[in-house]
Coordinates of C-alpha atoms (C1' of nucleotides) in Angstrom, one line a residue:
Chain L
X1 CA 9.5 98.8 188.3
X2 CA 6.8 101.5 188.9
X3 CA 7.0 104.3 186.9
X4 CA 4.4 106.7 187.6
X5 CA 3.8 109.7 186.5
X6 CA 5.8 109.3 183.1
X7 CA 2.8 108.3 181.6
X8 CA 2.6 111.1 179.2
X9 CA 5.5 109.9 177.4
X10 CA 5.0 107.8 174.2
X11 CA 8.2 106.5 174.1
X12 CA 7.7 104.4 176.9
X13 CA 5.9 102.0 174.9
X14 CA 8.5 102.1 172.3
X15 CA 12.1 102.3 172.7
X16 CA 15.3 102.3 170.5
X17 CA 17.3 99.7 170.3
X18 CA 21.1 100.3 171.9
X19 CA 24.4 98.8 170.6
X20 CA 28.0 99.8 170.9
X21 CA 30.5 100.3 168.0
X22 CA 34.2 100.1 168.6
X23 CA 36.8 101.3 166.4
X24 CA 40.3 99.5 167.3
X25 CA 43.4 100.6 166.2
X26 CA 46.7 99.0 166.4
X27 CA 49.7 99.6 164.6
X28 CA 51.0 97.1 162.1
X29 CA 53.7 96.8 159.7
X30 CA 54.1 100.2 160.6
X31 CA 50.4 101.4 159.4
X32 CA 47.9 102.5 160.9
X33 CA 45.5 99.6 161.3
X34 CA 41.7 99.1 162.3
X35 CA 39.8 95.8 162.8
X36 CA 36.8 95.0 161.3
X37 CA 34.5 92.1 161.3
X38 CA 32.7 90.4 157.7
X39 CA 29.0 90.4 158.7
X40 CA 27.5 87.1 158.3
X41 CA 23.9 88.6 158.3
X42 CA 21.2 90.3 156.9
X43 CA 21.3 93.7 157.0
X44 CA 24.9 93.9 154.8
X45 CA 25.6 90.2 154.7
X46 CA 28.8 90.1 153.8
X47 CA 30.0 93.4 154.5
X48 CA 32.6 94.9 156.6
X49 CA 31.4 96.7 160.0
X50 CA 33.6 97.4 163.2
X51 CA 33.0 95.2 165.9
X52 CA 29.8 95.9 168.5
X53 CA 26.1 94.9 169.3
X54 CA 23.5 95.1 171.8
X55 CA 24.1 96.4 175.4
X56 CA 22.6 94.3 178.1
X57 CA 20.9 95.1 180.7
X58 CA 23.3 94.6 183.8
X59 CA 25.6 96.3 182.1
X60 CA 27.8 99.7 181.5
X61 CA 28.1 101.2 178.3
X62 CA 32.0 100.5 178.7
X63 CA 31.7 96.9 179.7
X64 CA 29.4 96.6 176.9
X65 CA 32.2 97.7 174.2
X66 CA 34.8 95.1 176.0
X67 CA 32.3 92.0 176.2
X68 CA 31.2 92.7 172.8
X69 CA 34.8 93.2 171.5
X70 CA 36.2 90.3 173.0
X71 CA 33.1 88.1 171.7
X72 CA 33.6 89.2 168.5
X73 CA 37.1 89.8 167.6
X74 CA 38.7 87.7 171.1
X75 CA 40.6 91.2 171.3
X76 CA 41.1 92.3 175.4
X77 CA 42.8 94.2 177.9
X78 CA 42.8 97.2 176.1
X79 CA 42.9 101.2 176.4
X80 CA 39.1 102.5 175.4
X81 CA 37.5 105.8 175.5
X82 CA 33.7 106.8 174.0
X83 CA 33.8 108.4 170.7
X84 CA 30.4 109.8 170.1
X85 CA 26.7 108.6 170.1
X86 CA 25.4 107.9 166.7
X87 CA 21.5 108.1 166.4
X88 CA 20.2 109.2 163.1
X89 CA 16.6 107.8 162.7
X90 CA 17.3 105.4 159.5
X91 CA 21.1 104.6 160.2
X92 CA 20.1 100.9 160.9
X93 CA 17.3 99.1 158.3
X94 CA 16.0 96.9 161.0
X95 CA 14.5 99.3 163.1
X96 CA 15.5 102.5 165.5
X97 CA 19.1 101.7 166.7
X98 CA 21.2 104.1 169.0
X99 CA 24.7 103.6 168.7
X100 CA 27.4 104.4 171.4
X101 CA 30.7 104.7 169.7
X102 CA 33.8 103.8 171.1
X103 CA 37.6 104.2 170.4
X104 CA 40.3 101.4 171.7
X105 CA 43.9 101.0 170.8
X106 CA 45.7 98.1 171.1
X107 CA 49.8 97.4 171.1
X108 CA 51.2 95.9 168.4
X109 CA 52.3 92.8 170.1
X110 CA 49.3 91.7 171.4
X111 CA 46.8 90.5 168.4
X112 CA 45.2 87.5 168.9
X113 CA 42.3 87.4 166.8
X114 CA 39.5 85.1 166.7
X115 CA 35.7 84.6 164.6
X116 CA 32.8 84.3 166.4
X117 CA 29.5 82.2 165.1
X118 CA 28.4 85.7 164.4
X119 CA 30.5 86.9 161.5
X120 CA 32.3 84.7 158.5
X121 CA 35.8 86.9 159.1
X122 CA 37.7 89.4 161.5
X123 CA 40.5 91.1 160.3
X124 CA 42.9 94.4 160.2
X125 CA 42.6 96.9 157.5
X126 CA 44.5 99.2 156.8
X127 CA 43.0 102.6 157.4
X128 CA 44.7 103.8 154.1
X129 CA 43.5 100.5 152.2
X130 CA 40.0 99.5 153.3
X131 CA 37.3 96.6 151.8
X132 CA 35.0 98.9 150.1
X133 CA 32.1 100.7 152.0
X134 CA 31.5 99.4 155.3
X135 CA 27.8 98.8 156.9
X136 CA 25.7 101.1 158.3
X137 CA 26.9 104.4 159.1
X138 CA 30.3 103.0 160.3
X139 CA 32.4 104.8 157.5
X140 CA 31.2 108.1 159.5
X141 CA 32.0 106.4 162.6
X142 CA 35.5 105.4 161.9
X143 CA 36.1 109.1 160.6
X144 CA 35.3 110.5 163.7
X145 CA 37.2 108.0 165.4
X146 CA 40.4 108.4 163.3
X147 CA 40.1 112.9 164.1
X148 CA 39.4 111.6 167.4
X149 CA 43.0 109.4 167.4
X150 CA 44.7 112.8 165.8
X151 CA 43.2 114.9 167.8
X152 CA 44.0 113.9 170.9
X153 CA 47.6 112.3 169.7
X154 CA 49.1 115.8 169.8
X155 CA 48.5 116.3 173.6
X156 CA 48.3 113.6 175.1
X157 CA 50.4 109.8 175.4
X158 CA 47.4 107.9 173.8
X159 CA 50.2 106.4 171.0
X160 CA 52.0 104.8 173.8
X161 CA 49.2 102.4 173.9
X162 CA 50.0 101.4 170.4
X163 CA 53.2 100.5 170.8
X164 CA 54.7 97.1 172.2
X165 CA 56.0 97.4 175.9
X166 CA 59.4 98.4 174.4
X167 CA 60.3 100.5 171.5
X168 CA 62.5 103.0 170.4
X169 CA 61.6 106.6 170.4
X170 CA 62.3 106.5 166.2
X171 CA 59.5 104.3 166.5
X172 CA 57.4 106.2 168.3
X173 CA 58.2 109.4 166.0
X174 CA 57.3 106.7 163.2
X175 CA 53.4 106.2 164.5
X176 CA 53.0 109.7 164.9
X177 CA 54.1 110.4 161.1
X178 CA 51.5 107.7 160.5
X179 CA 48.5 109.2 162.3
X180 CA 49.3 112.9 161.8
X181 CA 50.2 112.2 157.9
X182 CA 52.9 114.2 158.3
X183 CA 56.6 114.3 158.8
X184 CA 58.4 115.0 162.2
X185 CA 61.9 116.4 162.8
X186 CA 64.0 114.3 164.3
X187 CA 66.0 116.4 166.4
X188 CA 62.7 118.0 167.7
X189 CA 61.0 115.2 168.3
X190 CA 63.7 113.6 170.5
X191 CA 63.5 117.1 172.1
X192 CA 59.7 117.0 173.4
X193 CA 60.0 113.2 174.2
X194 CA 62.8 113.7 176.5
X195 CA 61.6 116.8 178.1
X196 CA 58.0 114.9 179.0
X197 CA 59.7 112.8 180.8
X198 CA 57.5 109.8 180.2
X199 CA 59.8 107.2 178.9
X200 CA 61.9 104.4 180.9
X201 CA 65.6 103.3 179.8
X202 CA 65.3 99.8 180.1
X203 CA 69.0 99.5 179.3
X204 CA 68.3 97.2 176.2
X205 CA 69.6 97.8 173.3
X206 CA 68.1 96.6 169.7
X207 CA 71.2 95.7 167.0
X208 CA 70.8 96.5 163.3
X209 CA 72.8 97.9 160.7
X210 CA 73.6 101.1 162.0
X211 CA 74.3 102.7 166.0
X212 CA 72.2 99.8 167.9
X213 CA 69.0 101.5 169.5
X214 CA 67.8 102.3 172.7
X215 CA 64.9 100.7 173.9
X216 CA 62.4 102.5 176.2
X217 CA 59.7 101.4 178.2
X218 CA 56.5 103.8 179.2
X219 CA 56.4 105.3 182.3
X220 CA 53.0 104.2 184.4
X221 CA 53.5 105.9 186.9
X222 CA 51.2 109.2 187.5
X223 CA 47.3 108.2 186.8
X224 CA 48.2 104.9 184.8
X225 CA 46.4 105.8 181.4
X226 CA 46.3 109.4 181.9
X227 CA 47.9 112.0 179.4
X228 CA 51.1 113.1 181.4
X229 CA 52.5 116.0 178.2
X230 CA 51.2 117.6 175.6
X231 CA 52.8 116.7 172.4
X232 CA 52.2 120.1 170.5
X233 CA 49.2 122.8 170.4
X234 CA 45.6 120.8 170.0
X235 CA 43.9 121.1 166.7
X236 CA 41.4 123.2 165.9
X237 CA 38.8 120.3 164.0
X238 CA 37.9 118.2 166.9
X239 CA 35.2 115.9 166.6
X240 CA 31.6 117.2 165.8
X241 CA 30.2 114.8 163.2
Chain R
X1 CA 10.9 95.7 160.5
X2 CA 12.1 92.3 159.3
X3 CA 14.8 91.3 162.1
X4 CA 16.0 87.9 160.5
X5 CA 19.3 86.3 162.1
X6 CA 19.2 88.6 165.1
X7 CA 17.5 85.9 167.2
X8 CA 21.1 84.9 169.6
X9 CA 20.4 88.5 170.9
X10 CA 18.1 88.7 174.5
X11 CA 18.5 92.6 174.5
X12 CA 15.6 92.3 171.1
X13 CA 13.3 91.8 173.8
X14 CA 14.5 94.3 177.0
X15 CA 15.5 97.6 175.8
X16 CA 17.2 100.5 177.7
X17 CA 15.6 103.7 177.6
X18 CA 16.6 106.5 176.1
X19 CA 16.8 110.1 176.9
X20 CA 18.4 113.0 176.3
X21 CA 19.8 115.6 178.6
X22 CA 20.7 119.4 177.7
X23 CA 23.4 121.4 180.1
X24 CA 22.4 125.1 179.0
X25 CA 24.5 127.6 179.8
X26 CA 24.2 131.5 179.8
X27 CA 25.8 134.8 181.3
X28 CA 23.5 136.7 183.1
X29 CA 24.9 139.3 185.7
X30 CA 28.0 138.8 184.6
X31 CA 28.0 135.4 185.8
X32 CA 28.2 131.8 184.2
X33 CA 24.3 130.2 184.6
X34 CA 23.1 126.9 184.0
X35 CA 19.0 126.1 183.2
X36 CA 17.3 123.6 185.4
X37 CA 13.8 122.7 186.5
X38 CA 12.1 121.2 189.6
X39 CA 10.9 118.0 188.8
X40 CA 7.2 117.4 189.6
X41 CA 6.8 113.7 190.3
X42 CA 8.5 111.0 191.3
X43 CA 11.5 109.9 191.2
X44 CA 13.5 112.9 192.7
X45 CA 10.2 115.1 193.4
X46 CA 11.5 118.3 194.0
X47 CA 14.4 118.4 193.2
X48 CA 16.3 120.3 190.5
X49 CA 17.5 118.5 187.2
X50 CA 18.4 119.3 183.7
X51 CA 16.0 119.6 181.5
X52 CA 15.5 116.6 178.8
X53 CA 13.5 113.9 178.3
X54 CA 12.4 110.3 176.0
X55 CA 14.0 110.1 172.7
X56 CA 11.4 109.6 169.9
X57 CA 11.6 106.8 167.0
X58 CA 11.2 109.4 164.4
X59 CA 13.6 112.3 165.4
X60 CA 17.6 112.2 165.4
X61 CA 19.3 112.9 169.0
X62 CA 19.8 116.6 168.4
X63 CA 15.7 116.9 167.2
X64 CA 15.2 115.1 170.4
X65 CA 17.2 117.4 172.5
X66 CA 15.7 120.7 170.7
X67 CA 12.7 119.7 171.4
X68 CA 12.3 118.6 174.5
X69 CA 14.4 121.6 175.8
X70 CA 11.7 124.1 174.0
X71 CA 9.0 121.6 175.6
X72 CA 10.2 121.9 178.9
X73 CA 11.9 125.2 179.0
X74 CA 11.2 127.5 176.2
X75 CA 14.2 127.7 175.6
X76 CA 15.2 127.8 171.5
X77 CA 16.8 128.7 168.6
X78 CA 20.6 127.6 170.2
X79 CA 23.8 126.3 170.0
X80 CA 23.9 123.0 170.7
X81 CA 26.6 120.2 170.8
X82 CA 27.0 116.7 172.2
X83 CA 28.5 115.9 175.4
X84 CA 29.0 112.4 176.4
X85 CA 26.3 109.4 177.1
X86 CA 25.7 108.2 180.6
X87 CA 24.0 104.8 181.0
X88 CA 25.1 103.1 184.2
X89 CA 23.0 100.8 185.0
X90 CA 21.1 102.1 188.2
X91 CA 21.6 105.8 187.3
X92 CA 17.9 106.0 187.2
X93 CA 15.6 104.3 190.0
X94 CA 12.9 103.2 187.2
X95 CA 14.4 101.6 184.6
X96 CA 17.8 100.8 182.8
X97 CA 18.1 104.4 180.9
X98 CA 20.7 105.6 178.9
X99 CA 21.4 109.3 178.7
X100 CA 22.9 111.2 175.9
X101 CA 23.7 114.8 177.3
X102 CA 24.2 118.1 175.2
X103 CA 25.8 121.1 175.9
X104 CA 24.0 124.4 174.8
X105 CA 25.0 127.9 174.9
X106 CA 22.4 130.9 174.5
X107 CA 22.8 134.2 174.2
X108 CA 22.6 136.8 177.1
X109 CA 19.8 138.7 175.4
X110 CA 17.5 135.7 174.4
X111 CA 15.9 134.3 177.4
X112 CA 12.2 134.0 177.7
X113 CA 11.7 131.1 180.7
X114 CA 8.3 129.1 180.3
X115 CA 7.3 126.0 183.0
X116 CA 6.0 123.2 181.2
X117 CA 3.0 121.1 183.0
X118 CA 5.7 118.3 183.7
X119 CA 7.6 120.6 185.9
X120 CA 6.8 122.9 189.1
X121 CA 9.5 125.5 188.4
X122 CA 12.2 125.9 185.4
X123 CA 15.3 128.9 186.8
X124 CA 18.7 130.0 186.1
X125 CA 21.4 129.3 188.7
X126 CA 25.0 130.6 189.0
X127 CA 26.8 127.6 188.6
X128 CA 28.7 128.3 191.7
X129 CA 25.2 128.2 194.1
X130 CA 23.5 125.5 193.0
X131 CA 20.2 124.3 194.8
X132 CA 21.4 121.4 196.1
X133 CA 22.2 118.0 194.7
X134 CA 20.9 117.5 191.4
X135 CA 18.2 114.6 190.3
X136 CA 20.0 111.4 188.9
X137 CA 23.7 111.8 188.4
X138 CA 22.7 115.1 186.6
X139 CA 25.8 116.5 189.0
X140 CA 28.0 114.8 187.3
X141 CA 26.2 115.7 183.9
X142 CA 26.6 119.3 184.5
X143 CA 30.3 118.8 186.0
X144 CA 30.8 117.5 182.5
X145 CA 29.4 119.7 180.5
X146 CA 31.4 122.6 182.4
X147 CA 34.7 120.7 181.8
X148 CA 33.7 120.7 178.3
X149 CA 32.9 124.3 178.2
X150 CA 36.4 125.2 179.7
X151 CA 38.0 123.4 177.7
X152 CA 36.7 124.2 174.3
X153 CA 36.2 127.8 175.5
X154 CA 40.4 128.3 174.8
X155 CA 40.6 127.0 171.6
X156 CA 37.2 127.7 169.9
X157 CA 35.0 130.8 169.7
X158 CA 32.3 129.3 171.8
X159 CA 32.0 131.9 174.0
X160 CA 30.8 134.3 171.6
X161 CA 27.4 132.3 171.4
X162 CA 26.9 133.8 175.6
X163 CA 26.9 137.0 174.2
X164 CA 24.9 139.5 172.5
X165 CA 25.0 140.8 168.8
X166 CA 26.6 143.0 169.8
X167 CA 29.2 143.5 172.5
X168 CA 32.4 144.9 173.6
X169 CA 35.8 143.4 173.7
X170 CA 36.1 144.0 177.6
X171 CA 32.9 142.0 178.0
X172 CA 34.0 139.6 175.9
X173 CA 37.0 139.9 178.2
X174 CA 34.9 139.0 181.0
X175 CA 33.0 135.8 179.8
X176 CA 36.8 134.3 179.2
X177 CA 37.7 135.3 182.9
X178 CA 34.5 134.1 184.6
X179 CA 34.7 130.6 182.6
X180 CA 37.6 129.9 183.1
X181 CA 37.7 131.3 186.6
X182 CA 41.2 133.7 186.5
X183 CA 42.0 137.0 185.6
X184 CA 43.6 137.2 181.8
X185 CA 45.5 140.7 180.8
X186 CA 44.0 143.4 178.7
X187 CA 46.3 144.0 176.3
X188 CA 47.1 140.4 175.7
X189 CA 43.5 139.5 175.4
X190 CA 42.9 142.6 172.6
X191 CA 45.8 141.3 170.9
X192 CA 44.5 137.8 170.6
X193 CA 41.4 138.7 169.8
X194 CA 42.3 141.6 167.2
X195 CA 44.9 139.0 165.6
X196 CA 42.2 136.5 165.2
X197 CA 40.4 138.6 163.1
X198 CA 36.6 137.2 164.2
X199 CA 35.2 140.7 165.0
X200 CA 33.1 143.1 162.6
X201 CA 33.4 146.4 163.9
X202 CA 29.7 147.8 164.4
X203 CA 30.0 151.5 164.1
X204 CA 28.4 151.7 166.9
X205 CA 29.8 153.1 170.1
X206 CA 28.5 153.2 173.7
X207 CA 28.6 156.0 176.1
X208 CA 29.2 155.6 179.7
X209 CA 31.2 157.4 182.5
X210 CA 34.6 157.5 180.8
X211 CA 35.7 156.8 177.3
X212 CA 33.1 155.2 175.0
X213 CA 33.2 151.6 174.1
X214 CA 33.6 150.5 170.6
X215 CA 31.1 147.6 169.8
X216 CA 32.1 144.5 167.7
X217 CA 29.9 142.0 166.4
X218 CA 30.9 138.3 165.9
X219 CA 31.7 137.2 162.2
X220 CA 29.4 134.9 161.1
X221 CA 31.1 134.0 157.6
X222 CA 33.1 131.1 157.3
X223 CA 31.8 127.8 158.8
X224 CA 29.4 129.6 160.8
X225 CA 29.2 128.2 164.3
X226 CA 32.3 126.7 163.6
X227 CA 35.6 127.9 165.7
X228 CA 37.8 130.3 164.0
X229 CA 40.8 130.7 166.1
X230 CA 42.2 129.4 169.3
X231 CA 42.2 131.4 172.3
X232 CA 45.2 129.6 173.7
X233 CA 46.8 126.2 174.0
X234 CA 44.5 123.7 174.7
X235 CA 44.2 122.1 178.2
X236 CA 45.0 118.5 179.3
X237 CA 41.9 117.5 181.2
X238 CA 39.0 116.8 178.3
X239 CA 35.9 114.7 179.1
X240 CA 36.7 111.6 180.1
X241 CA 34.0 110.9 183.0
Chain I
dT1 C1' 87.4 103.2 155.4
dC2 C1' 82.2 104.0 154.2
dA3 C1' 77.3 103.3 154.5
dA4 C1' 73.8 103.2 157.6
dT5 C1' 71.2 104.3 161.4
dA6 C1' 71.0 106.8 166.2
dG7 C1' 71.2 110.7 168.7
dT8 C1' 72.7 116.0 170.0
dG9 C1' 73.4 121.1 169.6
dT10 C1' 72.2 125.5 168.2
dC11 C1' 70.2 129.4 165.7
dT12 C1' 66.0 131.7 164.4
dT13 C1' 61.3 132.7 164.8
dT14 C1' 56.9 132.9 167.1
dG15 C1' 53.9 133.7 170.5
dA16 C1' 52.5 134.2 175.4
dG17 C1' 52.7 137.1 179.4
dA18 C1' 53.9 141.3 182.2
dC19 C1' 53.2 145.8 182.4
dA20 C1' 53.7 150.6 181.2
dC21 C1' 51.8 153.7 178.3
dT22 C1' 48.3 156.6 175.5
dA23 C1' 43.3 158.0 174.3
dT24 C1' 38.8 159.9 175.0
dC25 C1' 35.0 160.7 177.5
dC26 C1' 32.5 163.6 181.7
dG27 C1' 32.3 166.9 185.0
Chain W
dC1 C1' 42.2 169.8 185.2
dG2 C1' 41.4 164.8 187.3
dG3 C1' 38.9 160.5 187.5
dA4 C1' 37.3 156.8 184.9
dT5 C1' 37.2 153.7 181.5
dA6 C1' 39.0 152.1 176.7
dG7 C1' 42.6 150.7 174.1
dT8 C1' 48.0 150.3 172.4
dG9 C1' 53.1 149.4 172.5
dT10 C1' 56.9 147.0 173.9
dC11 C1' 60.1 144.0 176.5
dT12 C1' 61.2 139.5 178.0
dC13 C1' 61.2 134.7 178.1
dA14 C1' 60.0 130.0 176.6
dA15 C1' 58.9 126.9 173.3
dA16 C1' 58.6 125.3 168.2
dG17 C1' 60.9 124.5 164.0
dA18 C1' 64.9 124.2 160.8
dC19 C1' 68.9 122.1 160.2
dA20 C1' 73.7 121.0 160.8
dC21 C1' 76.4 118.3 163.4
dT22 C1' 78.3 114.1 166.2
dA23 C1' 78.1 109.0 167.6
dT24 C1' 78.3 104.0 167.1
dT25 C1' 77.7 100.1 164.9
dG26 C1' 78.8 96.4 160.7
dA27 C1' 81.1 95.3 156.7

DNA sequence: TCAATAGTGTCTTTGAGACACTATCCG
DNA sequence: CGGATAGTGTCTCAAAGACACTATTGA
């Protein structure tokens, strides 16, 4: 393609290299879970790193993170949302590489997981129990991925995406006492669920030792993915690496 | 750089560009401004973008945007935070180029304009007459940048980086009501911002045609540019492009 | 019946908003 | 003094939190 008149510009000559980075969560075992991938290769052979690589051409950023993703990990179909842009000159030993950081959450019922050619292992971690240091910069990234997840828990429905198609709204309290680290009241809590709005009787009802449950479904209606209700006041440290 | 093992990847051989992109705000007449300058050559001669320009190897994303922002505009010595990263694929006519955009604020007393060769003009514009459609999706870039603003605006003490050292709380006052684009009640607002506790009284007073104006400075102690209070609840529509 | 879990009601405190009031300058 | 601008006090209402209470099951 022509591109005069941007002659002046060394760059040209030699650009960065561009990958995404996707930190999923999911919810396991009633943790707060992220998947990572056991590098097969020089640089950190046999490290841990979150899923990603190289963005083609053709390509958006976004579909990018989900063809990567799905390569990688088989993992698809999911909610996603970019994080931040990582860029520090010597973040990658290889050469100059740009990353584009995303965030995906994915419900607890649908985990299929699968190796590529590319990596000797995929797995979940724990976020509170994770394999040592992971490569690159990619404990940094997951940080700001995980204020990210608080962050934006508190006023918006992003934990419905971590949660099967039906649940109960103890559950629901439960993964928010997981990713805010701290304990909800219960009386409240049924309180600001109700009053949203956002949840579906689907009439089921789960047995167990106690009063059986109720089981809700999500509401889809208004904007599909959008935030419908704030769950409480935002906090103060959003993301700023 | 040794790049052993990478060799399944085609992008090693075609790699995006990359730029950066500043939104810079300021308050002049007492209303919200944004920089641009008239691009010189093709593509998009004559029109108005935001400034930014190629990334190089050697300097992390914020150097980059500093840089070419004092390169192109003058403009230094600011806040400065990232936005989001635009890449879709045909966003520029020359080339694939990715785009990471910052948002910068700079003070109402600081701004000494100069044109760079690569560019025919470099203004201020109200952000509510705008020459035009922008180069590139830099229209959607700035519409960004002002969600951002809002929206950080009520929970952060952003909006003190518009103003002068010194400055009263009425003006302050006004940078809230022009941002955000409604009125907001006196005696609420010097509530809020007394309760906060982020302003240094100066001493100083100044005189005009009825009582005097006491003048505050911002507090510059803890966390520096970081936010110190919230202005009110956070809003529901962040970034999401 | 009790243990276990689900779900509701209600009191108190906090903070946002509306709005009326007081203060200090000039002429 | 009156006009103009700066700054304070106070009432109301809604939402958040604490916490005690009731409900429904199985054994």
């Amino acid at each position: 393609m022509d591109e005069q008149a941007e002659t002046y510009d060394p760059t040209r000559y030699e650009r960065p290299s561009v990958t995404v980075d996707v930190v999923v969560f999911t919810l396991q075992d009633h943790e707060l879970h992220v998947l990572l991938v056991k590098r097969k290769h020089w640089p950190y052979e046999g490290h841990w790193a979150l899923p990603g690589g190289f963005i083609n051409m053709n390509e958006s950023i976004e579909q990018a993170a989900r063809r990567e993703l799905e390569e990688e990990t088989g993992v698809r179909d999911i909610y996603l949302e970019q994080l931040y842009t990582f860029g520090e000159p010597r973040r990658d030993p290889r050469t100059r590489v740009i990353s584009i950081a995303y965030i995906a959450l994915v419900s607890a019922d649908k985990q299929t997981l699968r190796v590529s050619d590319e990596s000797i292992d995929v797995r979940w971690f724990s976020v509170q129990r994770l394999p040592g240091l992971l490569a690159f910069d990619h404990d940094l990234i997951l940080a700001t991925g995980l204020d990210r997840l608080r962050s934006k828990l508190e006023y918006t429905t992003l934990a419905f995406q971590l949660l099967p198609e039906v649940f109960s709204i103890l559950e629901l309290k439960y993964i928010y006492e997981q990713i805010l680290g701290e304990e909800l009241d219960k009386g409240n809590f049924y309180r600001k669920i109700k009053d949203a709005n956002v949840l579906e009787d689907t009439g089921m009802r789960r047995e167990g030792r106690g009063r059986p449950t109720t089981l809700y479904r999500f509401r889809r209606n208004r904007g599909d993915e959008q935030f419908v209700f704030r769950w409480r006041e935002a906090r103060v440290d959003e993301v700023e690496s």
